[in-house]
């Protein structure tokens, strides 16, 4: 019997890399290649590991991820990039299996897969089906707001909230006020928008989890874009999905608050459509784990699809 596929995680000591290792640790259908601590930053040893792997998972800053890809000379090596370096790049398959019919199959056979960003995962999950169905105009003036756990800021931010100075860490922070965050181009491209959305990110004093919301005005939507119509379009798109569920009318009516930690530790995501018909207001919502469906869980979901080809 041939050996199971060899997986190398470049950047395996970062937040995402460690969680991917944890999710893969007890599996016997693959082998994990790890470098000794003294060799993790050695370009030659990393290049050797990258070129010896069947699948390389990059958990690196964007410049380092681009550099790592440039080191791969073995044409058989397949890549999952968890950074934002290639999310709008030609030649890379977007690693959101639920994006569209055939997307999971495209990921399974791809040489290069780019993992979605945490915030774009929620925004695209809500918007792509509605834009495609003609219920949200592609040029709608969108404002997307999201709050994440502090782990979304990486190891430095985790240490700020969990280290010796934790008592002085802010309870809530809105950031990116220059409105030049790296996520809007990804949201625009993969949601099928013709205009860049306005994106307002924030984080709170909790470790992980995301609530993302998008407010809509029914006067700016097609007449068929009722609460029921919007909800039905999302339900139809995600029917049979393993990881994404949509609140039905009764569940929505019974929901008056959203807990960002609801799906922590899982790869699941819940979508909701709320509104007030009298005022013509609609609120699209997504709840998921920024370290799960927003990072390591998504990477492992993509890895499982790619492993099906071995």
Coordinates of N, CA, C and O in Angstrom, one line a residue, residues 135-198:
X135 N -31.8 39.6 -6.3 CA -32.5 40.2 -5.1 C -31.7 41.4 -4.5 O -32.3 42.2 -3.9
X136 N -30.4 41.4 -4.6 CA -29.6 42.5 -4.2 C -28.8 43.0 -5.4 O -28.1 42.2 -6.0
X137 N -29.0 44.3 -5.8 CA -28.3 44.8 -7.0 C -26.8 44.7 -6.8 O -26.3 44.9 -5.7
X138 N -26.1 44.4 -7.9 CA -24.6 44.3 -7.8 C -24.0 45.6 -7.4 O -22.8 45.6 -7.0
X139 N -24.7 46.7 -7.7 CA -24.1 48.0 -7.4 C -24.7 48.6 -6.1 O -24.6 49.8 -5.9
X140 N -25.4 47.8 -5.3 CA -26.0 48.3 -4.1 C -24.9 49.0 -3.2 O -23.8 48.4 -3.0
X141 N -25.2 50.1 -2.6 CA -24.2 50.8 -1.7 C -24.1 50.1 -0.4 O -24.8 50.5 0.6
X142 N -23.3 49.0 -0.3 CA -23.3 48.2 0.9 C -22.4 48.7 1.9 O -21.3 49.2 1.7
X143 N -22.8 48.6 3.2 CA -22.0 48.8 4.4 C -22.0 47.5 5.2 O -23.1 47.1 5.6
X144 N -20.9 46.9 5.4 CA -20.7 45.6 6.1 C -20.0 45.9 7.4 O -18.9 46.5 7.4
X145 N -20.7 45.5 8.5 CA -20.1 45.6 9.8 C -19.9 44.3 10.4 O -20.7 43.4 10.3
X146 N -18.8 44.1 11.2 CA -18.5 42.8 11.8 C -17.7 43.0 13.1 O -16.9 44.0 13.2
X147 N -18.0 42.2 14.0 CA -17.2 42.1 15.3 C -16.7 40.7 15.4 O -17.4 39.7 15.3
X148 N -15.4 40.6 15.7 CA -14.7 39.4 15.9 C -14.1 39.3 17.2 O -13.9 40.3 17.9
X149 N -13.8 38.1 17.6 CA -12.9 37.9 18.8 C -11.5 38.4 18.6 O -11.1 38.5 17.4
X150 N -10.8 38.7 19.6 CA -9.5 39.3 19.5 C -8.5 38.4 18.8 O -7.5 38.8 18.3
X151 N -8.7 37.1 18.8 CA -7.8 36.1 18.2 C -7.6 36.4 16.7 O -6.7 36.0 16.0
X152 N -8.6 37.2 16.1 CA -8.5 37.5 14.7 C -7.3 38.4 14.4 O -6.8 38.5 13.2
X153 N -6.7 39.0 15.4 CA -5.5 39.8 15.2 C -4.2 39.1 15.3 O -3.2 39.7 15.3
X154 N -4.3 37.8 15.5 CA -3.1 37.0 15.5 C -2.5 36.9 16.9 O -3.0 37.3 17.9
X155 N -1.3 36.3 16.9 CA -0.6 36.0 18.2 C -0.4 37.3 19.1 O -0.6 37.2 20.3
X156 N 0.0 38.4 18.5 CA 0.3 39.6 19.3 C -0.9 40.1 20.0 O -0.9 40.5 21.2
X157 N -2.1 40.0 19.3 CA -3.3 40.5 19.9 C -3.8 39.5 21.0 O -4.3 39.9 22.0
X158 N -3.6 38.2 20.8 CA -3.9 37.2 21.8 C -3.1 37.5 23.0 O -3.7 37.5 24.2
X159 N -1.8 37.7 22.9 CA -1.0 38.0 24.0 C -1.4 39.3 24.8 O -1.3 39.4 26.0
X160 N -1.9 40.3 24.0 CA -2.3 41.5 24.6 C -3.5 41.3 25.6 O -3.6 41.8 26.6
X161 N -4.4 40.4 25.1 CA -5.6 40.1 25.9 C -5.4 39.0 27.0 O -6.2 38.9 27.9
X162 N -4.5 38.2 26.8 CA -4.3 37.0 27.7 C -3.0 37.1 28.5 O -2.7 36.2 29.3
X163 N -2.2 38.1 28.2 CA -0.9 38.2 28.9 C -0.9 39.0 30.1 O -2.0 39.3 30.7
X164 N 0.2 39.5 30.5 CA 0.4 40.3 31.8 C -0.4 41.6 31.7 O -0.8 42.1 32.8
X165 N -0.6 42.2 30.5 CA -1.2 43.5 30.4 C -2.7 43.3 30.1 O -3.3 44.3 29.6
X166 N -3.3 42.2 30.3 CA -4.7 41.9 29.9 C -5.7 42.9 30.5 O -6.6 43.3 29.9
X167 N -5.4 43.3 31.7 CA -6.3 44.2 32.4 C -6.5 45.6 31.8 O -7.5 46.3 32.0
X168 N -5.5 46.0 30.9 CA -5.5 47.3 30.3 C -6.0 47.2 28.8 O -6.1 48.2 28.1
X169 N -6.3 46.0 28.4 CA -6.8 45.8 27.0 C -8.2 46.3 26.8 O -9.1 46.2 27.7
X170 N -8.5 47.0 25.7 CA -9.8 47.6 25.5 C -10.9 46.6 25.4 O -10.7 45.5 24.8
X171 N -12.1 46.9 25.9 CA -13.2 45.9 25.8 C -13.8 45.8 24.4 O -14.3 44.8 24.1
X172 N -13.6 46.9 23.6 CA -14.1 46.9 22.3 C -13.4 47.9 21.4 O -13.1 49.0 21.9
X173 N -13.0 47.5 20.2 CA -12.3 48.4 19.3 C -12.8 48.3 17.9 O -13.0 47.2 17.3
X174 N -13.1 49.5 17.3 CA -13.4 49.6 15.9 C -12.1 50.1 15.2 O -11.5 51.0 15.7
X175 N -11.7 49.4 14.2 CA -10.5 49.8 13.5 C -10.7 49.9 12.0 O -11.8 49.7 11.5
X176 N -9.6 50.2 11.3 CA -9.6 50.3 9.9 C -10.4 51.5 9.4 O -11.1 51.5 8.4
X177 N -10.3 52.6 10.2 CA -11.1 53.8 9.9 C -10.7 54.6 8.7 O -11.4 55.4 8.2
X178 N -9.6 54.2 8.1 CA -9.2 54.8 6.8 C -9.9 54.1 5.7 O -9.8 54.6 4.5
X179 N -10.7 53.1 6.0 CA -11.5 52.4 5.0 C -10.7 51.8 3.8 O -11.1 51.9 2.6
X180 N -9.4 51.3 4.1 CA -8.6 50.7 3.1 C -8.2 49.3 3.5 O -7.2 48.8 3.2
X181 N -9.2 48.6 4.2 CA -8.9 47.3 4.7 C -8.7 46.3 3.5 O -9.2 46.6 2.4
X182 N -7.9 45.3 3.7 CA -7.6 44.4 2.6 C -8.8 43.5 2.2 O -8.7 42.9 1.1
X183 N -9.8 43.4 3.0 CA -10.9 42.4 2.6 C -11.9 42.9 1.6 O -12.5 42.1 0.9
X184 N -12.2 44.2 1.4 CA -13.3 44.6 0.4 C -13.0 44.1 -1.0 O -14.0 43.7 -1.7
X185 N -11.8 44.1 -1.6 CA -11.6 43.6 -2.9 C -12.0 42.1 -3.0 O -12.6 41.7 -4.0
X186 N -11.7 41.3 -2.0 CA -12.1 39.9 -2.0 C -13.6 39.8 -1.9 O -14.2 39.0 -2.6
X187 N -14.3 40.6 -1.1 CA -15.7 40.6 -0.9 C -16.4 41.0 -2.3 O -17.3 40.3 -2.7
X188 N -15.9 42.0 -2.9 CA -16.4 42.5 -4.1 C -16.3 41.4 -5.2 O -17.3 41.1 -5.9
X189 N -15.2 40.9 -5.4 CA -15.0 39.9 -6.5 C -15.8 38.6 -6.3 O -16.5 38.2 -7.2
X190 N -15.8 38.0 -5.1 CA -16.4 36.7 -5.0 C -17.9 36.8 -4.6 O -18.6 35.8 -4.7
X191 N -18.4 38.0 -4.2 CA -19.8 38.2 -4.1 C -20.5 38.6 -5.4 O -21.7 38.7 -5.4
X192 N -19.7 39.0 -6.4 CA -20.3 39.4 -7.6 C -20.7 40.8 -7.7 O -21.6 41.2 -8.4
X193 N -20.1 41.7 -6.9 CA -20.4 43.1 -6.8 C -19.7 43.9 -7.8 O -18.6 43.6 -8.2
X194 N -20.3 45.0 -8.3 CA -19.6 45.9 -9.2 C -19.0 47.1 -8.5 O -18.3 47.9 -9.1
X195 N -19.4 47.3 -7.2 CA -18.8 48.4 -6.5 C -18.2 47.9 -5.2 O -18.6 46.9 -4.6
X196 N -17.1 48.6 -4.8 CA -16.4 48.2 -3.5 C -17.4 48.4 -2.3 O -17.9 49.6 -2.2
X197 N -17.6 47.4 -1.5 CA -18.4 47.7 -0.3 C -17.6 48.4 0.8 O -16.4 48.3 0.9
X198 N -18.4 49.2 1.6 CA -17.8 49.8 2.7 C -17.7 48.8 3.9 O -18.7 48.2 4.2

